[in-house]
Short mmCIF file of C-alpha atoms in Angstrom, two decimals:
data_model
loop_
_atom_site.label_atom_id
_atom_site.label_comp_id
_atom_site.label_asym_id
_atom_site.label_seq_id
_atom_site.Cartn_x
_atom_site.Cartn_y
_atom_site.Cartn_z
CA MET A 1 94.08 113.53 76.86
CA ARG A 2 96.82 115.34 76.17
CA GLY A 3 99.51 115.21 77.44
CA PHE A 4 102.41 117.60 76.06
CA LEU A 5 105.46 115.91 74.73
CA ALA A 6 107.98 116.93 76.47
CA SER A 7 111.61 114.65 74.98
CA SER A 8 109.65 112.09 74.03
CA ILE A 9 106.13 112.01 75.57
CA GLY A 10 104.50 113.79 77.98
CA VAL A 11 104.45 116.98 80.70
CA THR A 12 103.46 116.45 83.61
CA CYS A 13 104.27 117.83 87.81
CA ALA A 14 105.78 117.75 91.13
CA ALA A 15 104.50 115.07 93.79
CA ALA A 16 101.81 116.75 95.86
CA LEU A 17 104.25 116.31 99.76
CA ALA A 18 102.67 119.25 101.61
CA LEU A 19 100.47 116.93 104.67
CA PRO A 20 96.54 118.87 103.69
CA LEU A 21 95.41 121.85 105.94
CA THR A 22 92.26 120.74 106.72
CA PRO A 23 90.41 124.23 104.65
CA PRO A 24 86.42 124.70 105.89
CA ALA A 25 83.88 122.62 104.33
CA ALA A 26 83.19 124.06 100.81
CA ALA A 27 79.62 124.05 99.86
CA THR A 28 78.51 121.87 96.63
CA VAL A 29 77.99 124.32 94.16
CA ALA A 30 74.84 124.02 91.28
CA ARG A 31 75.59 123.51 88.27
CA PRO A 32 72.54 125.20 85.81
CA VAL A 33 70.87 121.93 85.10
CA PRO A 34 68.00 121.61 82.39
CA SER A 35 64.64 120.69 83.40
CA ALA A 36 65.52 116.97 81.76
CA GLU A 37 67.01 115.90 84.90
CA ALA A 38 63.76 114.92 86.87
CA SER A 39 62.92 111.76 83.87
CA VAL A 40 66.97 111.57 83.07
CA PRO A 41 68.81 110.37 85.96
CA GLY A 42 72.12 112.15 86.70
CA SER A 43 73.84 115.24 87.84
CA THR A 44 76.98 117.22 88.36
CA GLN A 45 78.48 118.37 91.74
CA SER A 46 81.33 121.40 91.77
CA LEU A 47 83.35 122.18 94.58
CA PRO A 48 85.35 125.21 94.41
CA LEU A 49 88.95 124.25 95.96
CA MET A 50 90.62 126.29 98.23
CA SER A 51 94.68 126.70 99.32
CA ARG A 52 96.41 123.06 101.31
CA ASP A 53 99.60 124.20 102.14
CA ARG A 54 100.42 127.53 103.39
CA ALA A 55 104.03 127.90 101.99
CA LEU A 56 103.13 127.60 99.13
CA GLY A 57 99.58 129.82 97.88
CA PRO A 58 96.20 129.24 97.01
CA ALA A 59 98.66 129.62 93.50
CA GLY A 60 101.28 127.15 94.52
CA GLU A 61 98.67 123.75 95.80
CA GLN A 62 95.04 123.33 95.83
CA GLY A 63 93.09 120.76 96.48
CA LEU A 64 89.64 119.45 99.21
CA THR A 65 90.30 116.98 102.17
CA ARG A 66 88.40 113.66 102.27
CA ARG A 67 84.47 114.33 102.30
CA ASP A 68 81.76 112.59 101.90
CA VAL A 69 79.55 113.81 99.09
CA ARG A 70 76.71 112.82 96.22
CA HIS A 71 76.93 108.75 94.57
CA PHE A 72 79.20 109.97 92.18
CA SER A 73 81.28 108.22 88.80
CA LEU A 74 83.75 109.78 86.98
CA VAL A 75 85.77 112.99 88.24
CA GLY A 76 87.51 116.21 86.50
CA VAL A 77 88.45 119.76 87.30
CA VAL A 78 87.95 122.43 85.07
CA TRP A 79 88.91 126.08 85.07
CA ASP A 80 87.91 130.01 84.50
CA ASP A 81 90.19 130.49 80.79
CA PRO A 82 90.39 127.35 78.62
CA ASP A 83 93.24 129.15 76.91
CA THR A 84 95.68 128.88 79.92
CA GLU A 85 97.32 125.57 80.69
CA LEU A 86 97.63 122.97 83.80
CA HIS A 87 100.53 123.45 84.15
CA GLY A 88 100.77 120.64 87.76
CA ARG A 89 99.85 117.77 89.10
CA VAL A 90 95.87 116.48 89.71
CA GLN A 91 95.48 113.34 92.19
CA VAL A 92 92.49 112.20 93.35
CA ARG A 93 90.97 109.99 95.86
CA THR A 94 87.96 108.71 96.31
CA ARG A 95 85.85 105.88 98.67
CA ALA A 96 84.06 103.25 96.75
CA VAL A 97 80.22 102.85 98.37
CA ASP A 98 80.18 98.98 97.91
CA SER A 99 83.19 98.03 99.86
CA GLY A 100 83.16 101.64 101.34
CA SER A 101 87.29 101.65 100.67
CA TRP A 102 88.86 104.27 99.55
CA SER A 103 91.83 104.18 96.71
CA GLY A 104 94.61 105.09 96.51
CA TRP A 105 95.57 108.40 95.09
CA GLN A 106 95.61 108.39 91.13
CA ASP A 107 96.56 110.84 88.23
CA VAL A 108 94.26 112.34 86.20
CA GLU A 109 95.38 113.49 83.08
CA THR A 110 96.28 117.32 83.13
CA HIS A 111 96.58 118.24 79.91
CA TYR A 112 93.14 118.06 78.07
CA GLY A 113 92.70 121.65 76.26
CA ASP A 114 93.79 120.27 72.38
CA ASP A 115 91.05 117.43 72.60
CA GLY A 116 87.53 120.48 71.84
CA ALA A 117 86.31 122.52 69.11
CA ASP A 118 89.03 125.17 66.28
CA PRO A 119 90.33 128.60 67.26
CA ASP A 120 87.66 131.65 66.02
CA THR A 121 84.41 128.77 65.35
CA ALA A 122 81.36 130.07 67.00
CA GLU A 123 81.38 127.08 70.05
CA ARG A 124 85.02 127.90 71.03
CA ALA A 125 83.63 131.73 71.15
CA SER A 126 80.37 131.08 72.61
CA GLY A 127 81.94 132.61 77.45
CA ARG A 128 81.01 128.89 78.48
CA VAL A 129 83.99 127.18 77.93
CA ARG A 130 86.28 126.44 80.12
CA GLY A 131 89.71 125.08 80.83
CA ALA A 132 89.39 121.12 82.09
CA THR A 133 91.64 118.02 82.47
CA ALA A 134 90.65 114.79 81.70
CA PRO A 135 87.37 113.21 83.02
CA LEU A 136 87.91 109.68 85.35
CA TRP A 137 86.53 107.07 85.51
CA VAL A 138 86.47 106.21 89.13
CA GLY A 139 83.05 103.80 89.62
CA ASP A 140 80.13 104.03 91.21
CA SER A 141 81.88 106.11 95.17
CA ASP A 142 80.13 108.54 97.12
CA GLY A 143 83.71 110.31 99.10
CA VAL A 144 86.64 112.59 97.41
CA GLU A 145 89.93 114.19 98.51
CA VAL A 146 91.57 115.88 95.82
CA ARG A 147 95.11 118.07 95.46
CA VAL A 148 96.59 120.12 92.34
CA ARG A 149 99.93 121.00 92.45
CA ALA A 150 101.81 123.34 90.41
CA GLY A 151 105.05 122.32 89.01
CA ALA A 152 106.57 121.68 85.48
CA GLU A 153 109.25 118.43 86.57
CA PRO A 154 108.52 114.77 86.23
CA ARG A 155 105.66 112.81 87.54
CA THR A 156 109.91 110.26 88.01
CA GLY A 157 111.26 113.31 88.95
CA PRO A 158 111.11 115.15 92.43
CA ALA A 159 109.00 117.04 94.06
CA GLU A 160 109.69 121.06 93.34
CA SER A 161 108.26 124.47 94.76
CA ARG A 162 106.16 127.08 93.62
CA ALA A 163 109.42 129.66 94.18
CA SER A 164 111.28 127.28 91.25
CA THR A 165 109.97 126.72 88.58
CA GLY A 166 107.06 130.59 88.80
CA ALA A 167 104.86 127.56 87.76
CA VAL A 168 100.60 128.40 89.14
CA LEU A 169 97.76 126.82 88.91
CA PRO A 170 95.03 128.43 86.68
CA SER A 171 92.75 130.86 88.62
CA GLY A 172 88.15 129.25 89.15
CA LEU A 173 89.80 125.77 90.01
CA ARG A 174 87.05 123.70 90.61
CA LEU A 175 86.64 119.84 91.13
CA GLU A 176 83.15 118.70 88.98
CA LEU A 177 81.85 114.66 89.53
CA VAL A 178 79.73 113.56 87.28
CA ASP A 179 76.30 110.82 88.09
CA PRO A 180 76.26 109.59 85.11
CA GLY A 181 73.28 108.48 85.69
CA GLY A 182 70.81 105.73 84.67
CA PRO A 183 69.87 104.93 81.18
CA ALA A 184 67.42 107.80 79.49
CA ALA A 185 63.83 106.32 78.18
CA PRO A 186 62.65 107.71 75.20
CA GLN A 187 63.11 111.50 76.34
CA GLY A 188 60.00 112.93 77.89
CA GLY A 189 58.37 110.23 78.13
CA ALA A 190 57.26 109.31 74.94
CA PRO A 191 56.86 106.18 73.78
CA VAL A 192 58.70 105.38 69.99
CA GLY A 193 54.79 105.71 68.37
CA ALA A 194 53.79 108.81 70.39
CA LEU A 195 57.27 109.92 68.34
CA ARG A 196 56.20 109.21 65.17
CA ALA A 197 52.83 110.10 66.34
CA GLY A 198 54.14 114.40 67.18
CA ALA A 199 52.89 114.13 70.64
CA LEU A 200 56.67 115.63 71.50
CA SER A 201 57.75 117.12 74.37
CA ALA A 202 60.41 119.45 73.99
CA GLY A 203 62.82 116.58 75.52
CA SER A 204 60.92 113.99 72.64
CA VAL A 205 62.17 116.86 70.16
CA ALA A 206 65.43 116.34 70.91
CA ALA A 207 65.99 113.02 70.94
CA SER A 208 63.38 112.53 67.33
CA ALA A 209 65.89 115.18 66.16
CA ALA A 210 68.78 112.73 66.48
CA SER A 211 67.18 110.03 65.93
CA ALA A 212 65.59 111.56 62.21
CA ALA A 213 69.22 112.22 61.47
CA ASN A 214 69.98 108.53 61.04
CA ALA A 215 66.74 108.09 59.54
CA ALA A 216 67.81 105.79 56.62
CA LEU A 217 69.78 103.87 58.36
CA ALA A 218 67.78 102.61 61.55
CA PRO A 219 64.00 103.65 62.47
CA LEU A 220 63.85 106.29 64.62
CA GLY A 221 64.08 105.59 67.89
CA ALA A 222 66.81 102.36 67.51
CA PRO A 223 69.23 101.82 69.90
CA GLU A 224 71.57 99.99 67.29
CA ILE A 225 72.52 100.74 63.72
CA PRO A 226 72.62 97.49 62.11
CA GLY A 227 75.76 96.31 60.24
CA GLU A 228 76.19 94.27 57.31
CA GLU A 229 77.98 91.34 56.56
CA GLN A 230 79.47 92.15 53.00
CA ARG A 231 80.21 95.79 50.56
CA VAL A 232 77.54 97.29 48.87
CA LYS A 233 79.23 99.16 46.91
CA PRO A 234 83.43 99.43 46.02
CA LYS A 235 86.18 101.27 48.40
CA ILE A 236 83.58 100.90 51.38
CA GLY A 237 83.49 98.65 53.92
CA PRO A 238 80.80 97.23 55.39
CA ARG A 239 79.38 99.17 58.30
CA PRO A 240 79.94 98.28 61.76
CA ARG A 241 77.55 97.50 64.08
CA ILE A 242 76.25 100.53 65.49
CA VAL A 243 75.21 101.71 69.23
CA THR A 244 73.47 105.13 68.99
CA ARG A 245 72.87 107.98 70.82
CA ARG A 246 69.90 106.47 72.23
CA GLY A 247 71.12 103.27 72.92
CA TRP A 248 73.71 104.77 75.27
CA GLY A 249 70.67 106.50 76.48
CA ALA A 250 71.83 109.68 76.20
CA ASN A 251 70.37 112.99 77.36
CA GLU A 252 69.59 115.47 74.12
CA LYS A 253 67.86 118.22 76.11
CA LEU A 254 71.49 118.44 77.45
CA ARG A 255 73.16 119.66 74.22
CA GLU A 256 72.70 122.39 71.47
CA LYS A 257 70.02 122.00 69.86
CA LYS A 258 71.43 122.27 65.90
CA PHE A 259 73.83 120.20 64.15
CA VAL A 260 76.52 121.05 62.36
CA TYR A 261 78.23 119.71 59.00
CA THR A 262 81.38 120.31 57.38
CA LYS A 263 81.63 119.17 54.13
CA LYS A 264 83.19 115.88 53.85
CA VAL A 265 85.21 113.63 56.39
CA LYS A 266 89.19 113.18 54.71
CA ALA A 267 90.82 111.95 57.39
CA ALA A 268 90.39 110.55 60.62
CA PHE A 269 91.53 111.55 64.06
CA VAL A 270 92.10 107.73 66.61
CA HIS A 271 92.28 108.89 69.88
CA HIS A 272 92.15 107.61 74.09
CA THR A 273 89.57 109.03 76.41
CA ALA A 274 92.33 109.34 79.95
CA THR A 275 89.01 107.88 81.63
CA GLY A 276 91.32 104.74 82.79
CA ASN A 277 90.76 100.75 81.98
CA GLY A 278 89.74 100.07 85.35
CA TYR A 279 85.20 100.40 83.27
CA ARG A 280 83.28 96.60 82.08
CA CYS A 281 81.99 96.86 78.66
CA SER A 282 78.30 97.16 80.75
CA GLN A 283 79.39 99.97 81.60
CA SER A 284 81.03 101.85 79.41
CA PRO A 285 77.40 103.49 78.60
CA SER A 286 77.54 104.80 81.20
CA VAL A 287 81.02 105.98 80.83
CA ILE A 288 80.05 108.20 77.64
CA ARG A 289 77.17 109.04 79.37
CA GLY A 290 79.52 110.85 82.86
CA ILE A 291 82.30 112.56 79.37
CA TYR A 292 79.62 113.38 77.52
CA ARG A 293 77.61 115.33 80.55
CA TYR A 294 81.31 116.75 81.84
CA HIS A 295 82.46 117.62 78.14
CA VAL A 296 78.15 119.84 77.83
CA GLN A 297 78.56 121.00 81.57
CA SER A 298 81.41 120.94 82.83
CA MET A 299 84.07 122.24 80.03
CA GLY A 300 80.52 124.08 77.55
CA TRP A 301 81.12 122.87 74.78
CA ARG A 302 77.85 122.21 72.39
CA ASP A 303 78.43 118.20 72.54
CA ILE A 304 80.55 115.10 73.43
CA GLY A 305 83.41 116.28 71.40
CA TYR A 306 84.06 112.85 69.74
CA ASN A 307 82.03 111.41 66.81
CA PHE A 308 82.94 108.37 67.22
CA LEU A 309 83.54 105.90 71.12
CA VAL A 310 84.74 102.70 71.25
CA ASP A 311 85.01 100.26 74.08
CA LYS A 312 87.66 98.03 74.72
CA CYS A 313 85.12 95.41 73.68
CA GLY A 314 84.63 96.23 69.70
CA LYS A 315 81.35 98.05 70.68
CA ILE A 316 81.46 101.37 68.66
CA TYR A 317 79.18 103.91 69.69
CA GLU A 318 77.93 107.52 68.43
CA GLY A 319 78.83 110.07 69.13
CA ARG A 320 78.50 113.73 68.22
CA ALA A 321 74.59 114.17 67.25
CA GLY A 322 73.93 114.67 63.67
CA GLY A 323 74.21 111.21 61.44
CA VAL A 324 76.58 108.29 61.54
CA ALA A 325 77.26 108.74 57.95
CA LYS A 326 77.46 112.17 57.77
CA PRO A 327 80.81 114.32 58.33
CA VAL A 328 78.79 115.86 62.04
CA LEU A 329 82.10 118.54 63.05
CA GLY A 330 83.27 117.61 66.00
CA ALA A 331 85.43 118.91 69.00
CA HIS A 332 88.04 116.68 68.47
CA THR A 333 91.42 117.69 67.66
CA LEU A 334 92.06 121.06 68.30
CA GLY A 335 93.20 122.39 64.67
CA PHE A 336 91.50 119.71 62.00
CA ASN A 337 87.92 119.38 63.13
CA THR A 338 87.03 120.48 59.93
CA ASN A 339 86.79 117.76 57.27
CA SER A 340 87.83 114.72 59.59
CA MET A 341 85.93 112.64 62.06
CA GLY A 342 87.42 111.75 65.88
CA ILE A 343 87.82 107.79 67.23
CA ALA A 344 88.03 107.28 70.81
CA VAL A 345 88.94 104.25 72.38
CA LEU A 346 87.50 103.87 76.42
CA GLY A 347 90.52 104.27 77.62
CA THR A 348 94.45 105.17 79.05
CA PHE A 349 96.76 103.49 77.03
CA GLY A 350 100.89 105.27 77.64
CA SER A 351 101.91 101.70 79.24
CA SER A 352 98.03 99.35 78.66
CA ARG A 353 97.48 98.01 75.07
CA PRO A 354 94.62 98.72 73.87
CA THR A 355 92.59 95.14 72.65
CA ASP A 356 92.51 93.31 69.89
CA ALA A 357 88.80 94.68 69.24
CA SER A 358 89.18 97.99 69.90
CA VAL A 359 91.68 98.19 67.26
CA GLU A 360 89.55 95.56 65.29
CA ALA A 361 86.65 98.32 65.72
CA VAL A 362 88.55 101.45 64.14
CA ALA A 363 89.79 99.18 61.40
CA ARG A 364 86.07 98.60 59.94
CA LEU A 365 84.22 102.16 61.93
CA THR A 366 87.38 103.36 59.31
CA ALA A 367 87.06 101.77 56.57
CA TRP A 368 82.38 102.51 56.18
CA LYS A 369 82.52 105.96 57.21
CA LEU A 370 86.00 107.05 55.07
CA GLY A 371 84.88 104.84 52.31
CA LEU A 372 81.59 107.07 52.20
CA HIS A 373 84.02 110.16 51.51
CA GLY A 374 85.98 107.59 48.50
CA ALA A 375 89.48 107.70 51.11
CA ASN A 376 92.29 105.35 51.11
CA PRO A 377 93.03 104.20 54.56
CA ARG A 378 96.20 104.04 53.45
CA GLY A 379 96.60 107.24 51.30
CA LYS A 380 98.28 110.85 52.77
CA THR A 381 95.43 114.31 52.06
CA TYR A 382 96.29 117.04 53.22
CA LEU A 383 93.87 119.05 55.98
CA LYS A 384 94.11 123.56 56.23
CA SER A 385 95.12 123.87 59.82
CA GLY A 386 92.78 126.30 62.11
CA GLY A 387 96.07 126.88 64.61
CA GLY A 388 97.87 124.95 67.50
CA ASN A 389 100.41 124.41 69.02
CA LEU A 390 102.38 122.56 65.71
CA TYR A 391 101.19 124.09 63.04
CA ARG A 392 99.24 127.68 62.67
CA LYS A 393 96.31 128.21 61.64
CA GLY A 394 95.44 128.10 57.34
CA ARG A 395 98.44 125.73 56.89
CA ASN A 396 98.16 122.58 54.74
CA VAL A 397 99.80 120.05 56.51
CA ARG A 398 100.53 116.78 54.97
CA LEU A 399 98.82 113.28 57.38
CA ASN A 400 97.48 109.99 56.83
CA VAL A 401 94.08 109.63 56.32
CA ILE A 402 94.33 107.56 59.97
CA SER A 403 96.33 110.28 62.16
CA GLY A 404 96.72 110.03 65.41
CA HIS A 405 96.21 113.15 67.86
CA ARG A 406 99.21 113.85 68.93
CA ASP A 407 100.02 113.90 64.92
CA GLY A 408 97.81 117.59 64.60
CA PHE A 409 99.00 118.57 67.67
CA SER A 410 102.23 117.92 69.59
CA THR A 411 100.68 115.94 72.64
CA ALA A 412 100.71 112.40 73.92
CA CYS A 413 97.91 110.69 73.08
CA PRO A 414 95.99 108.61 72.04
CA GLY A 415 98.91 106.39 73.75
CA TRP A 416 101.42 104.31 72.84
CA GLN A 417 100.90 101.57 72.63
CA LEU A 418 97.57 102.86 70.20
CA TYR A 419 99.05 104.80 68.53
CA ARG A 420 101.47 102.49 67.25
CA LYS A 421 98.46 99.47 66.97
CA LEU A 422 97.69 102.71 63.80
CA GLY A 423 99.18 100.60 60.65
CA SER A 424 97.96 97.11 61.83
CA ALA A 425 94.08 99.63 61.79
CA ARG A 426 95.10 101.16 57.83
CA ALA A 427 95.99 98.03 56.63
CA ASP A 428 93.05 96.55 57.81
CA ALA A 429 90.87 99.16 56.80
CA ALA A 430 92.24 99.31 54.08
CA ARG A 431 91.01 95.29 53.10
CA TYR A 432 87.59 95.92 54.22
CA GLN A 433 87.49 97.88 51.51
CA GLY A 434 88.56 95.37 49.58
CA ARG A 435 91.74 97.50 48.61
#
């Protein structure tokens, strides 16, 4: 989701113009998949990338020629070192299952490292975290082609060779093809009654814990947390309706079991997922399951990074597990995850405008959640930097209570068209709080 700001917005890359060579077929390397896969559909195919241009060598261009693969709907590229940046251009073509036709080349956002756990945290230091592009939603597909080329020129500029830029690709590049699967039943196949009765499988225990974190707001196992029609306390906006993790079909066996909390929520950072805008609202749960699987299995995070997600129809979804009313520590804004929350709008908003419904949902969500912690959506607050490319570690930074991702890190996220709407979201959120 990140695009480093060079001049005004965005770093990008040189176009991949070389004709592809035909490498030997790459074997599908399966990542370790939890045993819940048998009861909760979904999978990840991981394919090592190969050299595409002998003149540039493997450090200058890698990829895969067209090939048949198992069904997938979301694609991204990962590499070994999370602290290494991919200076270059990643493009994919996919074949749609329903029509059998190939798409044109689509760009994948290469700068995604500013979404993640803060430096020096247990999640960041787990040894499992990888560097990664943003995930791209492509819909139900069964064929793929990818090309990755080193370079630092803007996408609109001329192609440039590795020799002239000095750019090299990160080591261990792999293509990740994610099948989000269908909606999850109660984990382990246990009905809600069995969860209450204590007849729990290992998967059911995790699902029960996720539901119990919201027990004050909804019955155990509820797919949604109901909304409120009016404020029940001064300076706290009415709670919006929120789809729970069970509601969007989270496989709770994928994530780490424990919940991690910060002290309070002083600020909200608004993001876009950079997954593209080609999804229907009925597909939003699938998109979120895909992002969740990509964050955990491909990138090595403990859970999905965002605290909440919002789709183009204005529906709000619970993100990282631990309870929607609680100060759950996320992995959304590198350096500023402590005492904040991350809200990601599904889509890409550099040039495309977000829907009014999605901006309204951000306002309603922040009016309620920030209100629980006494924060004024129109106000300012201080957060201590955990380290990043804008603010050194330990610096107290004055930020808007509702900020864009780019306010805490040099990035194009949440895209200019969404960022410019944050003023309206602040005003509406304050109004919902009765300010």
